[in-house]
Amino acid sequence: MSDRTATTTDLDVRLEQHRVELTGYCYRMLGSSFEAEDAVQDTMVRAWRSYDKFEGRSSLRSWLYRIATNVCLDMLTAGNKRARPMDLTESTPLARAALSPRPDNTWLEPMPDSRVLPTTDDPAEAAVAKESVRLAFMAALQQLPPKQRAVLILREVLAWRASEVAELLGTTVASVNSALQRARATLAEQQQPGGAAAVSDPLDEEQQKLLERYVAAFEGYDMTALTALLHEDAIMTMPPFDLWLTGVEDITGFMTTLGAPCAGSRLVPVQVNGLPGFAQYKPDPEKGGFSPWAVQVLEISDGRITGFHCFLDTQRWFPLFGLPLHLEAEADQVEEGV
């Protein structure tokens, strides 16, 4: 192996060591799973091409974050803000429920934990990382101007010093502190529906039992059992449709009317956005077995399910989670996606 090849291989390995944390950073910045992965790939290509100019005045990690920040800021110049249905419309009563899709680039997208949460031995660091990719926090981040968003993530989530952020952004410490103060104020003002999620890491015994009861209720399509698990103000969303429902009666009413074909579904656990979730497969009357229907993300607080979010674009989400696009009839479970 030539020296050049050895150096190239070594650089590839060093860059790859940062992929997961950079994907997490770009995901928080962009609100899109696929745009985040594109941004990281662009970052890696730019770093590889310009490595000869990297003089080591900062660490490789800091240099990669600088490149990734510039990539994300360029991508955000179009001004599109990823959102949840409740960020865009009022809640719709079941009697007026209509399934109206919006373009893919409207929506805050789900992300497997394994792609954005680096392994750490520090429980406090792991907890902060999980909280910072939960749907409510991600939606709040999208309301910030791009540079404030970057400052907040770098300072509050990644625990960078103000001086490090100032150097990365090419600005002053005073400017960074001012941006952070404004970002905090904006987040504090946002009292949006579906914001409550108090999930232990790992899940405590009560939460584990709640999820077991949820799986039994959903797979059995037992609305009485499901009602006992839902908070009275629980929210259900179904991107790419802008419809969202609030309250047990409307949610279970929807499931037994427009959602009736989901009866007899199978649920496969996934770790998504720092929250418990499931890949839902519903019966396939044509092929037999079960076909993908949704990635469900559950928000839990005080022993009840407060948020029930179903992402329906299965041709995109199931491969992202490493999940098969069909389950045989005799298969009640598959391994959790990665």
mmCIF file with all atom_site columns, C-alpha atoms in Angstrom, residues 34-167:
data_model
loop_
_atom_site.group_PDB
_atom_site.id
_atom_site.type_symbol
_atom_site.label_atom_id
_atom_site.label_alt_id
_atom_site.label_comp_id
_atom_site.label_asym_id
_atom_site.label_entity_id
_atom_site.label_seq_id
_atom_site.pdbx_PDB_ins_code
_atom_site.Cartn_x
_atom_site.Cartn_y
_atom_site.Cartn_z
_atom_site.occupancy
_atom_site.B_iso_or_equiv
_atom_site.pdbx_formal_charge
_atom_site.auth_seq_id
_atom_site.auth_comp_id
_atom_site.auth_asym_id
_atom_site.auth_atom_id
_atom_site.pdbx_PDB_model_num
ATOM 1   C CA . PHE A 1 34  ? -32.496 12.804 4.352  1.00 0.00 ? 34  PHE A CA 1
ATOM 2   C CA . GLU A 1 35  ? -31.299 16.396 4.048  1.00 0.00 ? 35  GLU A CA 1
ATOM 3   C CA . ALA A 1 36  ? -29.189 15.836 7.174  1.00 0.00 ? 36  ALA A CA 1
ATOM 4   C CA . GLU A 1 37  ? -27.514 12.805 5.643  1.00 0.00 ? 37  GLU A CA 1
ATOM 5   C CA . ASP A 1 38  ? -26.966 14.715 2.391  1.00 0.00 ? 38  ASP A CA 1
ATOM 6   C CA . ALA A 1 39  ? -25.437 17.602 4.367  1.00 0.00 ? 39  ALA A CA 1
ATOM 7   C CA . VAL A 1 40  ? -23.046 15.281 6.175  1.00 0.00 ? 40  VAL A CA 1
ATOM 8   C CA . GLN A 1 41  ? -22.012 13.602 2.950  1.00 0.00 ? 41  GLN A CA 1
ATOM 9   C CA . ASP A 1 42  ? -21.353 17.037 1.436  1.00 0.00 ? 42  ASP A CA 1
ATOM 10  C CA . THR A 1 43  ? -19.346 17.928 4.552  1.00 0.00 ? 43  THR A CA 1
ATOM 11  C CA . MET A 1 44  ? -17.230 14.782 4.224  1.00 0.00 ? 44  MET A CA 1
ATOM 12  C CA . VAL A 1 45  ? -16.551 15.413 0.525  1.00 0.00 ? 45  VAL A CA 1
ATOM 13  C CA . ARG A 1 46  ? -15.556 19.038 1.183  1.00 0.00 ? 46  ARG A CA 1
ATOM 14  C CA . ALA A 1 47  ? -13.303 17.985 4.057  1.00 0.00 ? 47  ALA A CA 1
ATOM 15  C CA . TRP A 1 48  ? -11.638 15.282 2.012  1.00 0.00 ? 48  TRP A CA 1
ATOM 16  C CA . ARG A 1 49  ? -11.029 17.624 -0.921 1.00 0.00 ? 49  ARG A CA 1
ATOM 17  C CA . SER A 1 50  ? -9.661  20.469 1.184  1.00 0.00 ? 50  SER A CA 1
ATOM 18  C CA . TYR A 1 51  ? -7.768  18.482 3.818  1.00 0.00 ? 51  TYR A CA 1
ATOM 19  C CA . ASP A 1 52  ? -4.420  19.598 2.374  1.00 0.00 ? 52  ASP A CA 1
ATOM 20  C CA . LYS A 1 53  ? -5.424  23.157 3.357  1.00 0.00 ? 53  LYS A CA 1
ATOM 21  C CA . PHE A 1 54  ? -6.360  22.137 6.902  1.00 0.00 ? 54  PHE A CA 1
ATOM 22  C CA . GLU A 1 55  ? -3.511  23.496 8.980  1.00 0.00 ? 55  GLU A CA 1
ATOM 23  C CA . GLY A 1 56  ? -4.533  22.026 12.314 1.00 0.00 ? 56  GLY A CA 1
ATOM 24  C CA . ARG A 1 57  ? -5.176  25.369 14.008 1.00 0.00 ? 57  ARG A CA 1
ATOM 25  C CA . SER A 1 58  ? -8.335  23.739 15.396 1.00 0.00 ? 58  SER A CA 1
ATOM 26  C CA . SER A 1 59  ? -9.215  20.099 15.986 1.00 0.00 ? 59  SER A CA 1
ATOM 27  C CA . LEU A 1 60  ? -10.473 17.990 13.091 1.00 0.00 ? 60  LEU A CA 1
ATOM 28  C CA . ARG A 1 61  ? -13.841 17.811 14.897 1.00 0.00 ? 61  ARG A CA 1
ATOM 29  C CA . SER A 1 62  ? -14.157 21.624 15.123 1.00 0.00 ? 62  SER A CA 1
ATOM 30  C CA . TRP A 1 63  ? -13.150 21.972 11.480 1.00 0.00 ? 63  TRP A CA 1
ATOM 31  C CA . LEU A 1 64  ? -15.815 19.456 10.419 1.00 0.00 ? 64  LEU A CA 1
ATOM 32  C CA . TYR A 1 65  ? -18.466 21.309 12.437 1.00 0.00 ? 65  TYR A CA 1
ATOM 33  C CA . ARG A 1 66  ? -17.479 24.552 10.724 1.00 0.00 ? 66  ARG A CA 1
ATOM 34  C CA . ILE A 1 67  ? -17.918 22.937 7.302  1.00 0.00 ? 67  ILE A CA 1
ATOM 35  C CA . ALA A 1 68  ? -21.212 21.288 8.340  1.00 0.00 ? 68  ALA A CA 1
ATOM 36  C CA . THR A 1 69  ? -22.553 24.576 9.693  1.00 0.00 ? 69  THR A CA 1
ATOM 37  C CA . ASN A 1 70  ? -21.816 26.351 6.429  1.00 0.00 ? 70  ASN A CA 1
ATOM 38  C CA . VAL A 1 71  ? -23.455 23.526 4.454  1.00 0.00 ? 71  VAL A CA 1
ATOM 39  C CA . CYS A 1 72  ? -26.588 23.722 6.617  1.00 0.00 ? 72  CYS A CA 1
ATOM 40  C CA . LEU A 1 73  ? -26.774 27.524 6.493  1.00 0.00 ? 73  LEU A CA 1
ATOM 41  C CA . ASP A 1 74  ? -26.550 27.356 2.698  1.00 0.00 ? 74  ASP A CA 1
ATOM 42  C CA . MET A 1 75  ? -29.360 24.786 2.614  1.00 0.00 ? 75  MET A CA 1
ATOM 43  C CA . LEU A 1 76  ? -31.522 26.954 4.895  1.00 0.00 ? 76  LEU A CA 1
ATOM 44  C CA . THR A 1 77  ? -31.330 30.091 2.748  1.00 0.00 ? 77  THR A CA 1
ATOM 45  C CA . ALA A 1 78  ? -34.569 29.021 1.027  1.00 0.00 ? 78  ALA A CA 1
ATOM 46  C CA . GLY A 1 79  ? -36.312 29.778 4.318  1.00 0.00 ? 79  GLY A CA 1
ATOM 47  C CA . ASN A 1 80  ? -38.319 26.575 4.531  1.00 0.00 ? 80  ASN A CA 1
ATOM 48  C CA . LYS A 1 81  ? -39.208 25.637 8.127  1.00 0.00 ? 81  LYS A CA 1
ATOM 49  C CA . ARG A 1 82  ? -39.991 22.014 8.819  1.00 0.00 ? 82  ARG A CA 1
ATOM 50  C CA . ALA A 1 83  ? -43.123 21.657 10.937 1.00 0.00 ? 83  ALA A CA 1
ATOM 51  C CA . ARG A 1 84  ? -45.587 19.321 12.614 1.00 0.00 ? 84  ARG A CA 1
ATOM 52  C CA . PRO A 1 85  ? -49.284 19.423 11.659 1.00 0.00 ? 85  PRO A CA 1
ATOM 53  C CA . MET A 1 86  ? -50.167 21.329 14.861 1.00 0.00 ? 86  MET A CA 1
ATOM 54  C CA . ASP A 1 87  ? -47.644 24.028 13.926 1.00 0.00 ? 87  ASP A CA 1
ATOM 55  C CA . LEU A 1 88  ? -49.604 24.775 10.740 1.00 0.00 ? 88  LEU A CA 1
ATOM 56  C CA . THR A 1 89  ? -53.325 24.334 11.362 1.00 0.00 ? 89  THR A CA 1
ATOM 57  C CA . GLU A 1 90  ? -55.936 24.151 14.079 1.00 0.00 ? 90  GLU A CA 1
ATOM 58  C CA . SER A 1 91  ? -57.054 20.802 15.437 1.00 0.00 ? 91  SER A CA 1
ATOM 59  C CA . THR A 1 92  ? -59.872 19.301 13.347 1.00 0.00 ? 92  THR A CA 1
ATOM 60  C CA . PRO A 1 93  ? -62.928 17.653 14.940 1.00 0.00 ? 93  PRO A CA 1
ATOM 61  C CA . LEU A 1 94  ? -63.445 14.096 13.744 1.00 0.00 ? 94  LEU A CA 1
ATOM 62  C CA . ALA A 1 95  ? -66.735 15.065 12.067 1.00 0.00 ? 95  ALA A CA 1
ATOM 63  C CA . ARG A 1 96  ? -64.775 17.352 9.683  1.00 0.00 ? 96  ARG A CA 1
ATOM 64  C CA . ALA A 1 97  ? -61.691 15.182 9.295  1.00 0.00 ? 97  ALA A CA 1
ATOM 65  C CA . ALA A 1 98  ? -60.223 15.168 5.790  1.00 0.00 ? 98  ALA A CA 1
ATOM 66  C CA . LEU A 1 99  ? -56.898 13.723 4.661  1.00 0.00 ? 99  LEU A CA 1
ATOM 67  C CA . SER A 1 100 ? -55.132 16.521 2.767  1.00 0.00 ? 100 SER A CA 1
ATOM 68  C CA . PRO A 1 101 ? -51.451 15.851 2.039  1.00 0.00 ? 101 PRO A CA 1
ATOM 69  C CA . ARG A 1 102 ? -48.777 18.538 1.845  1.00 0.00 ? 102 ARG A CA 1
ATOM 70  C CA . PRO A 1 103 ? -45.391 18.282 0.084  1.00 0.00 ? 103 PRO A CA 1
ATOM 71  C CA . ASP A 1 104 ? -42.613 16.278 1.766  1.00 0.00 ? 104 ASP A CA 1
ATOM 72  C CA . ASN A 1 105 ? -40.519 19.376 2.449  1.00 0.00 ? 105 ASN A CA 1
ATOM 73  C CA . THR A 1 106 ? -43.273 20.710 4.737  1.00 0.00 ? 106 THR A CA 1
ATOM 74  C CA . TRP A 1 107 ? -42.720 18.174 7.467  1.00 0.00 ? 107 TRP A CA 1
ATOM 75  C CA . LEU A 1 108 ? -40.391 17.592 10.348 1.00 0.00 ? 108 LEU A CA 1
ATOM 76  C CA . GLU A 1 109 ? -39.113 14.091 9.688  1.00 0.00 ? 109 GLU A CA 1
ATOM 77  C CA . PRO A 1 110 ? -38.428 11.154 12.051 1.00 0.00 ? 110 PRO A CA 1
ATOM 78  C CA . MET A 1 111 ? -34.923 9.802  12.579 1.00 0.00 ? 111 MET A CA 1
ATOM 79  C CA . PRO A 1 112 ? -33.590 6.544  14.045 1.00 0.00 ? 112 PRO A CA 1
ATOM 80  C CA . ASP A 1 113 ? -31.666 7.156  17.270 1.00 0.00 ? 113 ASP A CA 1
ATOM 81  C CA . SER A 1 114 ? -28.745 5.088  16.006 1.00 0.00 ? 114 SER A CA 1
ATOM 82  C CA . ARG A 1 115 ? -28.060 7.551  13.173 1.00 0.00 ? 115 ARG A CA 1
ATOM 83  C CA . VAL A 1 116 ? -27.891 10.694 15.323 1.00 0.00 ? 116 VAL A CA 1
ATOM 84  C CA . LEU A 1 117 ? -27.034 9.746  18.917 1.00 0.00 ? 117 LEU A CA 1
ATOM 85  C CA . PRO A 1 118 ? -23.359 8.851  19.444 1.00 0.00 ? 118 PRO A CA 1
ATOM 86  C CA . THR A 1 119 ? -22.537 6.199  22.018 1.00 0.00 ? 119 THR A CA 1
ATOM 87  C CA . THR A 1 120 ? -21.520 7.718  25.361 1.00 0.00 ? 120 THR A CA 1
ATOM 88  C CA . ASP A 1 121 ? -20.791 6.421  28.858 1.00 0.00 ? 121 ASP A CA 1
ATOM 89  C CA . ASP A 1 122 ? -22.118 9.642  30.418 1.00 0.00 ? 122 ASP A CA 1
ATOM 90  C CA . PRO A 1 123 ? -25.834 9.199  31.347 1.00 0.00 ? 123 PRO A CA 1
ATOM 91  C CA . ALA A 1 124 ? -26.389 12.970 31.638 1.00 0.00 ? 124 ALA A CA 1
ATOM 92  C CA . GLU A 1 125 ? -24.875 13.582 28.201 1.00 0.00 ? 125 GLU A CA 1
ATOM 93  C CA . ALA A 1 126 ? -26.991 10.781 26.710 1.00 0.00 ? 126 ALA A CA 1
ATOM 94  C CA . ALA A 1 127 ? -30.151 12.235 28.264 1.00 0.00 ? 127 ALA A CA 1
ATOM 95  C CA . VAL A 1 128 ? -29.477 15.712 26.848 1.00 0.00 ? 128 VAL A CA 1
ATOM 96  C CA . ALA A 1 129 ? -28.795 14.246 23.414 1.00 0.00 ? 129 ALA A CA 1
ATOM 97  C CA . LYS A 1 130 ? -32.081 12.306 23.423 1.00 0.00 ? 130 LYS A CA 1
ATOM 98  C CA . GLU A 1 131 ? -34.108 15.280 24.631 1.00 0.00 ? 131 GLU A CA 1
ATOM 99  C CA . SER A 1 132 ? -32.603 17.423 21.871 1.00 0.00 ? 132 SER A CA 1
ATOM 100 C CA . VAL A 1 133 ? -33.964 15.236 19.047 1.00 0.00 ? 133 VAL A CA 1
ATOM 101 C CA . ARG A 1 134 ? -37.489 14.816 20.422 1.00 0.00 ? 134 ARG A CA 1
ATOM 102 C CA . LEU A 1 135 ? -40.169 16.048 18.074 1.00 0.00 ? 135 LEU A CA 1
ATOM 103 C CA . ALA A 1 136 ? -41.379 18.974 20.202 1.00 0.00 ? 136 ALA A CA 1
ATOM 104 C CA . PHE A 1 137 ? -37.859 20.354 20.694 1.00 0.00 ? 137 PHE A CA 1
ATOM 105 C CA . MET A 1 138 ? -37.005 19.800 17.034 1.00 0.00 ? 138 MET A CA 1
ATOM 106 C CA . ALA A 1 139 ? -40.157 21.692 16.004 1.00 0.00 ? 139 ALA A CA 1
ATOM 107 C CA . ALA A 1 140 ? -39.231 24.547 18.336 1.00 0.00 ? 140 ALA A CA 1
ATOM 108 C CA . LEU A 1 141 ? -35.727 24.728 16.841 1.00 0.00 ? 141 LEU A CA 1
ATOM 109 C CA . GLN A 1 142 ? -37.237 25.211 13.387 1.00 0.00 ? 142 GLN A CA 1
ATOM 110 C CA . GLN A 1 143 ? -38.799 28.491 14.575 1.00 0.00 ? 143 GLN A CA 1
ATOM 111 C CA . LEU A 1 144 ? -35.361 30.030 15.157 1.00 0.00 ? 144 LEU A CA 1
ATOM 112 C CA . PRO A 1 145 ? -33.378 31.930 12.515 1.00 0.00 ? 145 PRO A CA 1
ATOM 113 C CA . PRO A 1 146 ? -30.624 29.631 11.180 1.00 0.00 ? 146 PRO A CA 1
ATOM 114 C CA . LYS A 1 147 ? -27.662 31.234 12.980 1.00 0.00 ? 147 LYS A CA 1
ATOM 115 C CA . GLN A 1 148 ? -29.538 31.366 16.298 1.00 0.00 ? 148 GLN A CA 1
ATOM 116 C CA . ARG A 1 149 ? -30.387 27.715 15.742 1.00 0.00 ? 149 ARG A CA 1
ATOM 117 C CA . ALA A 1 150 ? -26.706 26.878 15.274 1.00 0.00 ? 150 ALA A CA 1
ATOM 118 C CA . VAL A 1 151 ? -25.699 28.838 18.371 1.00 0.00 ? 151 VAL A CA 1
ATOM 119 C CA . LEU A 1 152 ? -28.340 27.188 20.542 1.00 0.00 ? 152 LEU A CA 1
ATOM 120 C CA . ILE A 1 153 ? -27.427 23.673 19.397 1.00 0.00 ? 153 ILE A CA 1
ATOM 121 C CA . LEU A 1 154 ? -23.691 24.209 19.790 1.00 0.00 ? 154 LEU A CA 1
ATOM 122 C CA . ARG A 1 155 ? -23.967 25.885 23.193 1.00 0.00 ? 155 ARG A CA 1
ATOM 123 C CA . GLU A 1 156 ? -26.919 24.106 24.849 1.00 0.00 ? 156 GLU A CA 1
ATOM 124 C CA . VAL A 1 157 ? -26.839 20.645 23.282 1.00 0.00 ? 157 VAL A CA 1
ATOM 125 C CA . LEU A 1 158 ? -23.176 20.089 22.445 1.00 0.00 ? 158 LEU A CA 1
ATOM 126 C CA . ALA A 1 159 ? -21.824 22.214 25.325 1.00 0.00 ? 159 ALA A CA 1
ATOM 127 C CA . TRP A 1 160 ? -19.350 24.214 23.271 1.00 0.00 ? 160 TRP A CA 1
ATOM 128 C CA . ARG A 1 161 ? -17.834 27.304 24.884 1.00 0.00 ? 161 ARG A CA 1
ATOM 129 C CA . ALA A 1 162 ? -18.982 30.688 23.605 1.00 0.00 ? 162 ALA A CA 1
ATOM 130 C CA . SER A 1 163 ? -15.462 31.392 22.355 1.00 0.00 ? 163 SER A CA 1
ATOM 131 C CA . GLU A 1 164 ? -15.466 28.157 20.323 1.00 0.00 ? 164 GLU A CA 1
ATOM 132 C CA . VAL A 1 165 ? -18.819 28.994 18.747 1.00 0.00 ? 165 VAL A CA 1
ATOM 133 C CA . ALA A 1 166 ? -17.649 32.525 17.973 1.00 0.00 ? 166 ALA A CA 1
ATOM 134 C CA . GLU A 1 167 ? -14.584 31.162 16.205 1.00 0.00 ? 167 GLU A CA 1
#
